[in-house]
Every structure is written in C-alpha cells, then in structure tokens.
PDB file of C-alpha atoms in Angstrom:
ATOM      1  CA  MET A 156      20.541 -33.517  64.511  1.00 37.00           C
ATOM      2  CA  SER A 157      22.817 -30.601  65.291  1.00 36.00           C
ATOM      3  CA  SER A 158      21.294 -27.197  66.497  1.00 36.00           C
ATOM      4  CA  VAL A 159      22.292 -25.798  63.096  1.00 37.00           C
ATOM      5  CA  LEU A 160      20.185 -28.336  61.265  1.00 47.00           C
ATOM      6  CA  SER A 161      17.311 -28.155  63.919  1.00 66.00           C
ATOM      7  CA  SER A 162      16.895 -24.509  64.017  1.00 76.00           C
ATOM      8  CA  SER A 163      14.178 -22.868  61.797  1.00 79.00           C
ATOM      9  CA  GLY A 164      15.804 -19.495  61.763  1.00 80.00           C
ATOM     10  CA  ASP A 165      12.667 -17.977  63.194  1.00 82.00           C
ATOM     11  CA  LEU A 166      12.628 -17.593  66.962  1.00 84.00           C
ATOM     12  CA  SER A 167       8.918 -17.904  67.458  1.00 84.00           C
ATOM     13  CA  ALA A 168       8.838 -21.160  65.274  1.00 85.00           C
ATOM     14  CA  ASP A 169      11.717 -22.562  67.304  1.00 86.00           C
ATOM     15  CA  ARG A 170       9.752 -21.796  70.591  1.00 85.00           C
ATOM     16  CA  ARG A 171       6.705 -23.615  69.219  1.00 84.00           C
ATOM     17  CA  TYR A 172       8.907 -26.573  68.269  1.00 86.00           C
ATOM     18  CA  GLN A 173      10.185 -26.760  71.750  1.00 87.00           C
ATOM     19  CA  PHE A 174       6.701 -26.783  73.172  1.00 84.00           C
ATOM     20  CA  ALA A 175       5.780 -29.402  70.681  1.00 86.00           C
ATOM     21  CA  GLN A 176       8.750 -31.528  71.803  1.00 85.00           C
ATOM     22  CA  SER A 177       7.380 -31.224  75.409  1.00 86.00           C
ATOM     23  CA  LEU A 178       4.018 -32.479  74.327  1.00 85.00           C
ATOM     24  CA  ALA A 179       5.748 -35.392  72.534  1.00 86.00           C
ATOM     25  CA  GLY A 180       7.866 -36.139  75.445  1.00 86.00           C
ATOM     26  CA  ALA A 181       4.611 -36.386  77.576  1.00 85.00           C
ATOM     27  CA  GLY A 182       3.301 -38.957  75.042  1.00 87.00           C
ATOM     28  CA  ASP A 183       0.765 -36.539  73.320  1.00 88.00           C
ATOM     29  CA  TYR A 184       1.986 -37.116  69.784  1.00 89.00           C
ATOM     30  CA  ALA A 185      -1.186 -35.928  68.195  1.00 90.00           C
ATOM     31  CA  ALA A 186      -1.008 -32.561  69.904  1.00 88.00           C
ATOM     32  CA  ALA A 187       2.585 -32.193  68.980  1.00 87.00           C
ATOM     33  CA  ALA A 188       1.851 -33.046  65.467  1.00 90.00           C
ATOM     34  CA  ASP A 189      -0.969 -30.467  65.264  1.00 90.00           C
ATOM     35  CA  LEU A 190       1.281 -27.790  66.802  1.00 88.00           C
ATOM     36  CA  MET A 191       3.978 -28.580  64.174  1.00 89.00           C
ATOM     37  CA  VAL A 192       1.374 -28.139  61.347  1.00 91.00           C
ATOM     38  CA  GLU A 193       0.646 -24.657  62.711  1.00 89.00           C
ATOM     39  CA  THR A 194       4.442 -24.005  63.078  1.00 89.00           C
ATOM     40  CA  LEU A 195       5.404 -25.008  59.712  1.00 90.00           C
ATOM     41  CA  ALA A 196       2.835 -22.637  58.150  1.00 89.00           C
ATOM     42  CA  ARG A 197       5.250 -19.999  59.309  1.00 88.00           C
ATOM     43  CA  VAL A 198       8.455 -21.719  58.113  1.00 90.00           C
ATOM     44  CA  PRO A 199       7.400 -24.063  55.243  1.00 90.00           C
ATOM     45  CA  GLY A 200      11.027 -24.556  54.133  1.00 89.00           C
ATOM     46  CA  TRP A 201      12.208 -25.999  57.393  1.00 90.00           C
ATOM     47  CA  ALA A 202      13.067 -29.634  56.650  1.00 87.00           C
ATOM     48  CA  ALA A 203      13.984 -30.503  60.255  1.00 88.00           C
ATOM     49  CA  GLY A 204      10.525 -29.293  61.208  1.00 89.00           C
ATOM     50  CA  TRP A 205       8.835 -31.496  58.703  1.00 89.00           C
ATOM     51  CA  MET A 206      10.979 -34.451  59.972  1.00 87.00           C
ATOM     52  CA  ALA A 207       9.655 -33.761  63.478  1.00 90.00           C
ATOM     53  CA  LEU A 208       6.059 -33.593  62.149  1.00 91.00           C
ATOM     54  CA  GLY A 209       6.552 -36.908  60.489  1.00 87.00           C
ATOM     55  CA  ASP A 210       8.072 -38.540  63.500  1.00 87.00           C
ATOM     56  CA  TRP A 211       4.933 -37.431  65.782  1.00 91.00           C
ATOM     57  CA  ALA A 212       2.419 -38.041  63.201  1.00 89.00           C
ATOM     58  CA  GLU A 213       3.615 -41.596  62.754  1.00 85.00           C
ATOM     59  CA  ALA A 214       3.637 -42.158  66.621  1.00 87.00           C
ATOM     60  CA  ALA A 215       0.038 -40.788  66.670  1.00 90.00           C
ATOM     61  CA  GLY A 216      -0.920 -43.483  64.111  1.00 87.00           C
ATOM     62  CA  ARG A 217      -1.333 -40.915  61.334  1.00 89.00           C
ATOM     63  CA  ASP A 218       0.541 -42.686  58.678  1.00 85.00           C
ATOM     64  CA  GLU A 219      -0.763 -40.692  55.709  1.00 87.00           C
ATOM     65  CA  GLN A 220       0.204 -37.502  57.427  1.00 88.00           C
ATOM     66  CA  ALA A 221       3.600 -38.808  58.335  1.00 86.00           C
ATOM     67  CA  ALA A 222       4.252 -39.937  54.708  1.00 85.00           C
ATOM     68  CA  GLY A 223       3.392 -36.477  53.462  1.00 86.00           C
ATOM     69  CA  ALA A 224       5.825 -34.949  55.919  1.00 87.00           C
ATOM     70  CA  PHE A 225       8.603 -37.282  55.079  1.00 83.00           C
ATOM     71  CA  GLY A 226       7.888 -36.672  51.441  1.00 85.00           C
ATOM     72  CA  ARG A 227       8.220 -32.856  51.987  1.00 87.00           C
ATOM     73  CA  VAL A 228      11.592 -33.388  53.775  1.00 85.00           C
ATOM     74  CA  LEU A 229      12.836 -35.202  50.555  1.00 83.00           C
ATOM     75  CA  VAL A 230      11.836 -32.291  48.444  1.00 85.00           C
ATOM     76  CA  LEU A 231      13.495 -29.737  50.639  1.00 86.00           C
ATOM     77  CA  ASP A 232      16.684 -31.834  51.312  1.00 83.00           C
ATOM     78  CA  ALA A 233      17.437 -34.013  48.270  1.00 78.00           C
ATOM     79  CA  ALA A 234      20.528 -35.274  49.907  1.00 77.00           C
ATOM     80  CA  ASP A 235      18.328 -36.842  52.531  1.00 80.00           C
ATOM     81  CA  ARG A 236      20.461 -35.900  55.682  1.00 78.00           C
ATOM     82  CA  PHE A 237      17.498 -36.838  57.954  1.00 81.00           C
ATOM     83  CA  GLY A 238      16.869 -40.331  56.449  1.00 75.00           C
ATOM     84  CA  ALA A 239      13.286 -39.477  55.347  1.00 80.00           C
ATOM     85  CA  GLY A 240      13.423 -41.851  52.573  1.00 77.00           C
ATOM     86  CA  LEU A 241      14.057 -44.775  54.912  1.00 72.00           C
ATOM     87  CA  ARG A 242      11.067 -43.692  57.004  1.00 77.00           C
ATOM     88  CA  LEU A 243       8.904 -43.788  53.884  1.00 76.00           C
ATOM     89  CA  ASP A 244       9.978 -47.153  53.092  1.00 72.00           C
ATOM     90  CA  LEU A 245       9.152 -48.445  56.485  1.00 74.00           C
ATOM     91  CA  LEU A 246       5.715 -46.786  56.361  1.00 75.00           C
ATOM     92  CA  ARG A 247       5.173 -48.493  52.955  1.00 68.00           C
ATOM     93  CA  ARG A 248       6.437 -51.799  54.473  1.00 62.00           C
ATOM     94  CA  VAL A 249       8.181 -52.485  51.072  1.00 55.00           C
ATOM     95  CA  PRO A 250      11.865 -51.280  51.438  1.00 53.00           C
ATOM     96  CA  VAL A 251      12.832 -49.557  48.207  1.00 47.00           C
ATOM     97  CA  ALA A 252      16.339 -48.240  49.047  1.00 50.00           C
ATOM     98  CA  GLU A 253      19.343 -50.641  48.721  1.00 58.00           C
ATOM     99  CA  ALA A 254      21.291 -48.441  51.083  1.00 59.00           C
ATOM    100  CA  MET A 255      20.983 -45.640  53.465  1.00 59.00           C
ATOM    101  CA  PRO A 256      21.468 -42.223  51.918  1.00 63.00           C
ATOM    102  CA  ALA A 257      25.112 -41.295  52.157  1.00 66.00           C
ATOM    103  CA  ALA A 258      24.301 -37.775  53.660  1.00 63.00           C
ATOM    104  CA  PHE A 259      22.182 -39.236  56.304  1.00 63.00           C
ATOM    105  CA  VAL A 260      24.848 -41.692  57.513  1.00 61.00           C
ATOM    106  CA  GLU A 261      27.641 -38.969  57.201  1.00 61.00           C
ATOM    107  CA  THR A 262      25.697 -36.471  59.190  1.00 65.00           C
ATOM    108  CA  LEU A 263      24.692 -39.086  61.800  1.00 63.00           C
ATOM    109  CA  PHE A 264      28.196 -40.212  62.487  1.00 61.00           C
ATOM    110  CA  ASP A 265      29.800 -36.874  62.250  1.00 65.00           C
ATOM    111  CA  GLN A 266      27.633 -35.756  65.272  1.00 64.00           C
ATOM    112  CA  TYR A 267      28.038 -39.159  66.988  1.00 54.00           C
ATOM    113  CA  ALA A 268      31.892 -39.281  66.557  1.00 56.00           C
ATOM    114  CA  PRO A 269      32.961 -37.513  69.945  1.00 61.00           C
ATOM    115  CA  ARG A 270      30.919 -39.890  72.146  1.00 61.00           C
ATOM    116  CA  PHE A 271      30.911 -42.983  69.795  1.00 57.00           C
ATOM    117  CA  ASP A 272      33.383 -45.213  71.809  1.00 56.00           C
ATOM    118  CA  THR A 273      31.912 -44.460  75.205  1.00 64.00           C
ATOM    119  CA  SER A 274      28.286 -44.844  74.046  1.00 59.00           C
ATOM    120  CA  LEU A 275      29.034 -48.126  72.291  1.00 61.00           C
ATOM    121  CA  THR A 276      31.318 -49.893  74.549  1.00 62.00           C
ATOM    122  CA  GLU A 277      29.925 -48.727  77.892  1.00 55.00           C
ATOM    123  CA  LYS A 278      26.332 -48.188  77.271  1.00 59.00           C
ATOM    124  CA  LEU A 279      25.554 -50.628  74.574  1.00 62.00           C
ATOM    125  CA  ARG A 280      28.207 -53.177  75.599  1.00 67.00           C
ATOM    126  CA  TYR A 281      29.446 -53.418  71.935  1.00 82.00           C
ATOM    127  CA  ARG A 282      32.041 -56.163  71.216  1.00 86.00           C
ATOM    128  CA  GLY A 283      31.763 -56.604  67.472  1.00 87.00           C
ATOM    129  CA  PRO A 284      35.388 -55.686  66.690  1.00 92.00           C
ATOM    130  CA  ASP A 285      36.727 -58.119  69.278  1.00 92.00           C
ATOM    131  CA  LEU A 286      34.584 -60.966  68.141  1.00 94.00           C
ATOM    132  CA  LEU A 287      35.509 -60.289  64.542  1.00 95.00           C
ATOM    133  CA  ALA A 288      39.220 -60.147  65.440  1.00 96.00           C
ATOM    134  CA  ALA A 289      38.931 -63.551  67.101  1.00 95.00           C
ATOM    135  CA  ALA A 290      37.147 -64.991  64.078  1.00 96.00           C
ATOM    136  CA  VAL A 291      40.074 -64.336  61.707  1.00 95.00           C
ATOM    137  CA  SER A 292      43.183 -66.228  63.269  1.00 91.00           C
ATOM    138  CA  GLY A 293      46.858 -65.501  62.833  1.00 92.00           C
ATOM    139  CA  PRO A 294      48.699 -62.673  60.985  1.00 95.00           C
ATOM    140  CA  LEU A 295      46.517 -60.588  58.911  1.00 97.00           C
ATOM    141  CA  GLY A 296      48.993 -58.999  56.469  1.00 97.00           C
ATOM    142  CA  ARG A 297      47.744 -56.019  54.622  1.00 98.00           C
ATOM    143  CA  VAL A 298      44.493 -55.049  56.061  1.00 98.00           C
ATOM    144  CA  LEU A 299      41.468 -52.868  55.010  1.00 98.00           C
ATOM    145  CA  ASP A 300      39.082 -51.769  57.625  1.00 97.00           C
ATOM    146  CA  LEU A 301      35.858 -50.799  55.820  1.00 96.00           C
ATOM    147  CA  GLY A 302      33.739 -48.401  57.717  1.00 92.00           C
ATOM    148  CA  CYS A 303      36.474 -48.023  60.279  1.00 94.00           C
ATOM    149  CA  GLY A 304      34.635 -45.512  62.354  1.00 89.00           C
ATOM    150  CA  THR A 305      36.736 -44.334  65.353  1.00 90.00           C
ATOM    151  CA  GLY A 306      39.114 -47.190  64.987  1.00 93.00           C
ATOM    152  CA  LEU A 307      37.706 -49.828  67.331  1.00 93.00           C
ATOM    153  CA  MET A 308      38.507 -52.531  64.839  1.00 95.00           C
ATOM    154  CA  GLY A 309      42.052 -51.257  64.574  1.00 95.00           C
ATOM    155  CA  GLN A 310      42.432 -51.535  68.234  1.00 94.00           C
ATOM    156  CA  ALA A 311      41.192 -55.153  68.260  1.00 95.00           C
ATOM    157  CA  ILE A 312      43.682 -56.285  65.682  1.00 96.00           C
ATOM    158  CA  ALA A 313      46.718 -54.077  66.797  1.00 92.00           C
ATOM    159  CA  GLY A 314      50.044 -55.944  66.296  1.00 92.00           C
ATOM    160  CA  ARG A 315      48.638 -58.347  63.711  1.00 96.00           C
ATOM    161  CA  CYS A 316      48.884 -56.326  60.594  1.00 96.00           C
ATOM    162  CA  GLU A 317      51.657 -55.696  58.206  1.00 96.00           C
ATOM    163  CA  ARG A 318      49.880 -52.453  57.020  1.00 97.00           C
ATOM    164  CA  LEU A 319      46.411 -51.166  58.208  1.00 97.00           C
ATOM    165  CA  GLU A 320      44.191 -48.886  56.251  1.00 97.00           C
ATOM    166  CA  GLY A 321      40.703 -47.596  57.191  1.00 96.00           C
ATOM    167  CA  TRP A 322      37.982 -45.988  55.121  1.00 96.00           C
ATOM    168  CA  ASP A 323      34.860 -44.251  56.458  1.00 92.00           C
ATOM    169  CA  ILE A 324      32.314 -41.810  55.190  1.00 87.00           C
ATOM    170  CA  SER A 325      32.481 -39.617  58.360  1.00 87.00           C
ATOM    171  CA  ALA A 326      35.223 -37.150  58.671  1.00 88.00           C
ATOM    172  CA  GLY A 327      34.386 -36.845  62.446  1.00 88.00           C
ATOM    173  CA  MET A 328      34.822 -40.503  62.873  1.00 87.00           C
ATOM    174  CA  LEU A 329      38.123 -40.569  60.977  1.00 94.00           C
ATOM    175  CA  ASP A 330      39.438 -37.708  63.080  1.00 92.00           C
ATOM    176  CA  GLN A 331      38.747 -39.983  66.186  1.00 91.00           C
ATOM    177  CA  ALA A 332      40.514 -42.931  64.490  1.00 93.00           C
ATOM    178  CA  ARG A 333      43.475 -40.753  63.508  1.00 95.00           C
ATOM    179  CA  ALA A 334      43.967 -39.735  67.120  1.00 94.00           C
ATOM    180  CA  LYS A 335      44.523 -43.389  68.065  1.00 93.00           C
ATOM    181  CA  GLY A 336      47.611 -43.593  65.807  1.00 95.00           C
ATOM    182  CA  LEU A 337      46.896 -47.134  64.735  1.00 95.00           C
ATOM    183  CA  TYR A 338      46.298 -46.727  60.951  1.00 97.00           C
ATOM    184  CA  ASP A 339      48.971 -46.289  58.213  1.00 97.00           C
ATOM    185  CA  ARG A 340      46.379 -44.591  56.123  1.00 97.00           C
ATOM    186  CA  LEU A 341      42.838 -43.259  56.611  1.00 97.00           C
ATOM    187  CA  GLU A 342      40.628 -42.118  53.813  1.00 95.00           C
ATOM    188  CA  LYS A 343      37.082 -40.625  53.475  1.00 94.00           C
ATOM    189  CA  ARG A 344      35.089 -42.988  51.281  1.00 92.00           C
ATOM    190  CA  ASP A 345      31.506 -43.811  50.579  1.00 88.00           C
ATOM    191  CA  LEU A 346      31.358 -47.637  50.649  1.00 88.00           C
ATOM    192  CA  ALA A 347      28.235 -47.650  48.459  1.00 82.00           C
ATOM    193  CA  ARG A 348      30.165 -46.127  45.629  1.00 83.00           C
ATOM    194  CA  LEU A 349      33.587 -47.670  45.608  1.00 87.00           C
ATOM    195  CA  GLU A 350      35.475 -48.095  42.288  1.00 86.00           C
ATOM    196  CA  HIS A 351      37.938 -50.725  41.346  1.00 86.00           C
ATOM    197  CA  GLY A 352      41.745 -49.889  41.818  1.00 87.00           C
ATOM    198  CA  ALA A 353      44.965 -51.606  41.678  1.00 87.00           C
ATOM    199  CA  ALA A 354      45.499 -51.994  45.505  1.00 90.00           C
ATOM    200  CA  ARG A 355      45.173 -55.470  46.916  1.00 95.00           C
ATOM    201  CA  TRP A 356      44.611 -56.551  50.573  1.00 96.00           C
ATOM    202  CA  ASP A 357      45.065 -59.825  52.405  1.00 97.00           C
ATOM    203  CA  THR A 358      42.420 -59.122  54.828  1.00 98.00           C
ATOM    204  CA  ILE A 359      39.283 -57.039  54.357  1.00 98.00           C
ATOM    205  CA  LEU A 360      37.099 -56.479  57.490  1.00 98.00           C
ATOM    206  CA  ALA A 361      33.826 -54.668  57.954  1.00 96.00           C
ATOM    207  CA  ALA A 362      32.590 -54.401  61.552  1.00 93.00           C
ATOM    208  CA  ASP A 363      28.964 -53.511  61.881  1.00 90.00           C
ATOM    209  CA  VAL A 364      28.948 -51.402  58.734  1.00 91.00           C
ATOM    210  CA  PHE A 365      26.788 -53.450  56.441  1.00 92.00           C
ATOM    211  CA  ILE A 366      23.837 -52.713  58.533  1.00 89.00           C
ATOM    212  CA  TYR A 367      23.798 -49.319  56.693  1.00 85.00           C
ATOM    213  CA  LEU A 368      24.299 -50.700  53.214  1.00 84.00           C
ATOM    214  CA  GLY A 369      21.393 -53.134  52.800  1.00 81.00           C
ATOM    215  CA  ALA A 370      21.951 -55.002  49.520  1.00 84.00           C
ATOM    216  CA  LEU A 371      25.527 -56.382  49.622  1.00 90.00           C
ATOM    217  CA  GLU A 372      26.061 -57.526  45.942  1.00 88.00           C
ATOM    218  CA  ARG A 373      28.065 -54.420  44.895  1.00 87.00           C
ATOM    219  CA  ILE A 374      30.306 -54.222  47.884  1.00 91.00           C
ATOM    220  CA  THR A 375      30.990 -58.011  47.688  1.00 93.00           C
ATOM    221  CA  ALA A 376      31.983 -57.766  44.057  1.00 89.00           C
ATOM    222  CA  TRP A 377      34.310 -54.916  45.027  1.00 92.00           C
ATOM    223  CA  VAL A 378      35.882 -57.039  47.760  1.00 95.00           C
ATOM    224  CA  VAL A 379      36.379 -60.060  45.488  1.00 93.00           C
ATOM    225  CA  HIS A 380      38.352 -57.741  43.167  1.00 92.00           C
ATOM    226  CA  ALA A 381      40.375 -56.066  45.940  1.00 94.00           C
ATOM    227  CA  LEU A 382      41.456 -59.245  47.712  1.00 96.00           C
ATOM    228  CA  ALA A 383      44.954 -60.661  47.119  1.00 95.00           C
ATOM    229  CA  PRO A 384      45.393 -64.287  46.365  1.00 94.00           C
ATOM    230  CA  GLY A 385      44.590 -66.322  49.383  1.00 94.00           C
ATOM    231  CA  GLY A 386      42.848 -63.308  50.997  1.00 96.00           C
ATOM    232  CA  ARG A 387      40.097 -63.293  53.541  1.00 97.00           C
ATOM    233  CA  PHE A 388      36.913 -61.282  53.889  1.00 98.00           C
ATOM    234  CA  ALA A 389      35.187 -61.070  57.377  1.00 98.00           C
ATOM    235  CA  PHE A 390      32.153 -58.888  58.546  1.00 97.00           C
ATOM    236  CA  THR A 391      29.425 -58.585  60.959  1.00 96.00           C
ATOM    237  CA  VAL A 392      25.668 -58.102  60.230  1.00 95.00           C
ATOM    238  CA  GLU A 393      22.432 -58.107  62.165  1.00 93.00           C
ATOM    239  CA  ALA A 394      20.669 -61.414  61.830  1.00 93.00           C
ATOM    240  CA  GLY A 395      17.586 -61.388  59.521  1.00 88.00           C
ATOM    241  CA  GLU A 396      15.362 -64.103  58.065  1.00 83.00           C
ATOM    242  CA  GLY A 397      16.260 -66.658  55.393  1.00 76.00           C
ATOM    243  CA  ALA A 398      17.127 -65.146  51.883  1.00 78.00           C
ATOM    244  CA  ASP A 399      16.009 -61.590  52.875  1.00 84.00           C
ATOM    245  CA  VAL A 400      17.505 -58.136  53.398  1.00 85.00           C
ATOM    246  CA  THR A 401      15.154 -56.356  55.822  1.00 84.00           C
ATOM    247  CA  LEU A 402      14.893 -52.733  56.716  1.00 81.00           C
ATOM    248  CA  GLN A 403      14.098 -52.607  60.379  1.00 81.00           C
ATOM    249  CA  PRO A 404      12.258 -49.907  62.572  1.00 78.00           C
ATOM    250  CA  SER A 405      15.860 -48.953  63.709  1.00 77.00           C
ATOM    251  CA  ARG A 406      16.501 -47.925  60.192  1.00 75.00           C
ATOM    252  CA  ARG A 407      19.252 -50.466  60.075  1.00 84.00           C
ATOM    253  CA  TYR A 408      19.310 -53.470  57.664  1.00 88.00           C
ATOM    254  CA  ALA A 409      19.138 -57.198  58.756  1.00 91.00           C
ATOM    255  CA  HIS A 410      20.449 -59.986  56.536  1.00 93.00           C
ATOM    256  CA  GLY A 411      19.224 -63.466  56.420  1.00 94.00           C
ATOM    257  CA  ALA A 412      21.658 -66.280  56.684  1.00 95.00           C
ATOM    258  CA  ASP A 413      20.580 -67.910  53.350  1.00 94.00           C
ATOM    259  CA  TYR A 414      21.062 -64.571  51.648  1.00 92.00           C
ATOM    260  CA  LEU A 415      24.712 -64.294  52.991  1.00 95.00           C
ATOM    261  CA  ARG A 416      25.584 -67.824  52.154  1.00 95.00           C
ATOM    262  CA  MET A 417      24.277 -67.702  48.620  1.00 92.00           C
ATOM    263  CA  LEU A 418      25.913 -64.314  47.952  1.00 92.00           C
ATOM    264  CA  MET A 419      29.347 -65.367  49.298  1.00 94.00           C
ATOM    265  CA  ALA A 420      29.159 -68.611  47.358  1.00 92.00           C
ATOM    266  CA  ASP A 421      28.228 -66.851  44.138  1.00 89.00           C
ATOM    267  CA  ALA A 422      31.120 -64.426  44.756  1.00 91.00           C
ATOM    268  CA  GLY A 423      33.425 -67.453  44.512  1.00 92.00           C
ATOM    269  CA  PHE A 424      34.289 -68.073  48.255  1.00 95.00           C
ATOM    270  CA  GLY A 425      34.896 -71.727  48.954  1.00 94.00           C
ATOM    271  CA  ALA A 426      34.564 -71.524  52.688  1.00 96.00           C
ATOM    272  CA  VAL A 427      31.913 -69.370  54.195  1.00 96.00           C
ATOM    273  CA  HIS A 428      31.193 -69.636  57.895  1.00 97.00           C
ATOM    274  CA  LEU A 429      28.427 -67.956  59.893  1.00 97.00           C
ATOM    275  CA  GLU A 430      28.581 -67.625  63.641  1.00 95.00           C
ATOM    276  CA  THR A 431      25.647 -66.164  65.854  1.00 95.00           C
ATOM    277  CA  ALA A 432      26.542 -63.810  68.360  1.00 93.00           C
ATOM    278  CA  ILE A 433      25.322 -60.926  70.413  1.00 90.00           C
ATOM    279  CA  LEU A 434      27.443 -57.865  69.416  1.00 85.00           C
ATOM    280  CA  ARG A 435      25.594 -55.222  71.475  1.00 78.00           C
ATOM    281  CA  GLN A 436      22.408 -54.061  73.290  1.00 79.00           C
ATOM    282  CA  ASP A 437      19.768 -51.822  71.981  1.00 77.00           C
ATOM    283  CA  ARG A 438      17.170 -50.324  74.363  1.00 72.00           C
ATOM    284  CA  GLY A 439      17.970 -53.195  76.739  1.00 74.00           C
ATOM    285  CA  ALA A 440      17.562 -55.873  74.231  1.00 81.00           C
ATOM    286  CA  PRO A 441      20.373 -58.049  72.794  1.00 87.00           C
ATOM    287  CA  ILE A 442      20.927 -57.602  69.049  1.00 88.00           C
ATOM    288  CA  MET A 443      21.375 -61.027  67.384  1.00 91.00           C
ATOM    289  CA  SER A 444      24.019 -60.805  64.674  1.00 94.00           C
ATOM    290  CA  TYR A 445      26.130 -62.958  62.312  1.00 96.00           C
ATOM    291  CA  ILE A 446      29.955 -62.965  62.219  1.00 96.00           C
ATOM    292  CA  VAL A 447      30.748 -64.013  58.785  1.00 97.00           C
ATOM    293  CA  THR A 448      34.122 -65.217  57.595  1.00 97.00           C
ATOM    294  CA  CYS A 449      34.996 -65.969  53.977  1.00 97.00           C
ATOM    295  CA  SER A 450      38.030 -67.463  52.438  1.00 96.00           C
ATOM    296  CA  GLY A 451      39.147 -69.879  49.702  1.00 93.00           C
ATOM    297  CA  LEU A 452      38.277 -67.483  46.896  1.00 90.00           C
ATOM    298  CA  ARG A 453      38.162 -69.487  43.689  1.00 84.00           C
ATOM    299  CA  ARG A 454      37.650 -66.821  41.067  1.00 52.00           C
ATOM    300  CA  ALA A 455      37.605 -63.073  40.596  1.00 44.00           C
ATOM    301  CA  THR A 456      36.499 -61.037  37.558  1.00 45.00           C
ATOM    302  CA  ASP A 457      39.200 -58.849  36.253  1.00 42.00           C
ATOM    303  CA  GLN A 458      38.667 -55.593  34.345  1.00 38.00           C
ATOM    304  CA  THR A 459      38.306 -57.398  31.071  1.00 36.00           C
ATOM    305  CA  GLY A 460      35.457 -59.558  32.369  1.00 41.00           C
ATOM    306  CA  GLU A 461      37.520 -62.725  32.254  1.00 42.00           C
ATOM    307  CA  GLU A 462      37.640 -65.124  35.267  1.00 44.00           C
ATOM    308  CA  ALA A 463      40.918 -65.785  36.912  1.00 46.00           C
ATOM    309  CA  GLU A 464      41.912 -68.379  39.540  1.00 45.00           C
ATOM    310  CA  LEU A 465      43.018 -66.829  42.859  1.00 43.00           C
ATOM    311  CA  ALA A 466      43.310 -69.665  45.395  1.00 39.00           C
TER     312      ALA A 466
END
C-alpha cells in the first residue's frame, strides 16, 4: 500500500510498525505480531496496522488471531481496499466472495500502474496478450478490451481493429494506456457491475482480468448481450480444477476447464476452445493458464427476455 494508507498518523506507532516489519523480515512473525498488538493499542483505528497484524499472525500459525485482525480491517474499511475479506475466505478455506472487492483492485493497480509493464514483461515474462492475440485470427472489427490495464492487449492487436475501446477500474492504468495512443476510447468501469447498453462489438477480449472476478456468470451474460452477430469472445484465466472456481493463496481466482466449457456452452457459444499455456511466472514458478476462444453464438437474451438468433 502507499505511504498514505500505511501511516498511522502517530510517529511512535509508525516506528514500532517499522521495527515489527524488521522482525517479520527476519522470519520472527510471532514477535512481529505481538509488537503490532501493542502498537494497535495506541492507534486502534489504523486499518493498515490491523492488516499487518493479520499477515504476521497468519504466518506465525495463529489463524484465530489473524481472522480477528482481518475482521477488524473490514470494520474500519468497509470498501476493503486491503482485500481483508479475501484473506478471511482463505483462512476459512471456503471462498465466499464471488469477486475481489472493487476498491482493493482499484487501489492495487493504481499503485502498480507506473511499473506495471516493466514488472510483467521483464520480471514475470508475461505474454498473455500476445498469446490471446494469436488465438483470434484475422481482422477483429470493433474491439472491446475488458480490463485493458496499461494497454498491452492493445499493443498486441495494433493494426487489426476497426475501432478499439478499453475499460478498466484503475485510473492509473488508464493513464498509462492513454499515453500509448492506441485506443479510440478509454473508460473507467467496474467489470463486476456492467450494465447492458446499445453498443455492440465484433470482438471482446479479456487478458488476465477474470482472475480478479471469480464467478463469471454475470460478465459472460453481459458479453453475450454486447457481441454483434458473428462476434467472438476470447480471454485468459489461471487453470483450476474441473468445475470449480478456486480462490488461491495469491488472492487470484483459478477456473476449471469443465466450469469454463459448461458456462460458455450454456451462454450459447457453439464453438468453445481451451488451450493450455504458461502466461507468466510467479515467484519463479510457471502459472498454468487457459486461453479460451468462443464463437458461433447461437442465442442472446434481449431486454425483453426473449431469445434471438445471432449466428
């Protein structure tokens, strides 16, 4: 988190926090957690401090203390900019949230935006946009890039679009995309809360964004409505098991192949193809993912609830 979010506003508490960080960095998570308990007695309204206590308590094997700290964060920060609700879900081992909190994702990527391209492409060897671009052949027509981030997807499909629009929840990421000069229109949108409109696109793409959404029923229904006749939908996700959507320790969601096939078939896509690929590295380990391409949409539900043939 930024220094604004991380500061308690109390110089003595901030110094104690820095000492606790040093203890945690040395692997003494229990001592770090104990020091944070003392520190938070001085600044009980410091959400970032409670989040740190939760982190270190969990690392020390104190799940009950960690759950209490994460719960306190949610009381102090109802928007959940720190993603405490996801940490609680992981502790319970029964994921409850269907998507990451919008404020958490927005805050995360606003801070990440200036170094996003360098970190992904050079350090994590990210190649999701290039692989997704290769999976959808030929001219793409009117394209909507969901979760466009800094515009890496736009770079991968440059010259193949009649019109290119990008939506993202992070203003910082959109600023980076705007500087590339590739998009005809960029908008700040929360993909978990899209509403139907009159616009239609020939191709809708989502590179590595559904790992922050979890359940995909709502966004898929929106896509079906937003595609033009003969349109295509293509996206990447981290590979999960079977028919499950799983919240991982990384706080990203993984999607099973059976879940994806069934969902896309139920949505009306006649041709659904999954390709396994390594899109990036994480802590030195390859992240297995699916590149999913969908076409041949047979039906869509209009605003009256009636089904209409599209292709």
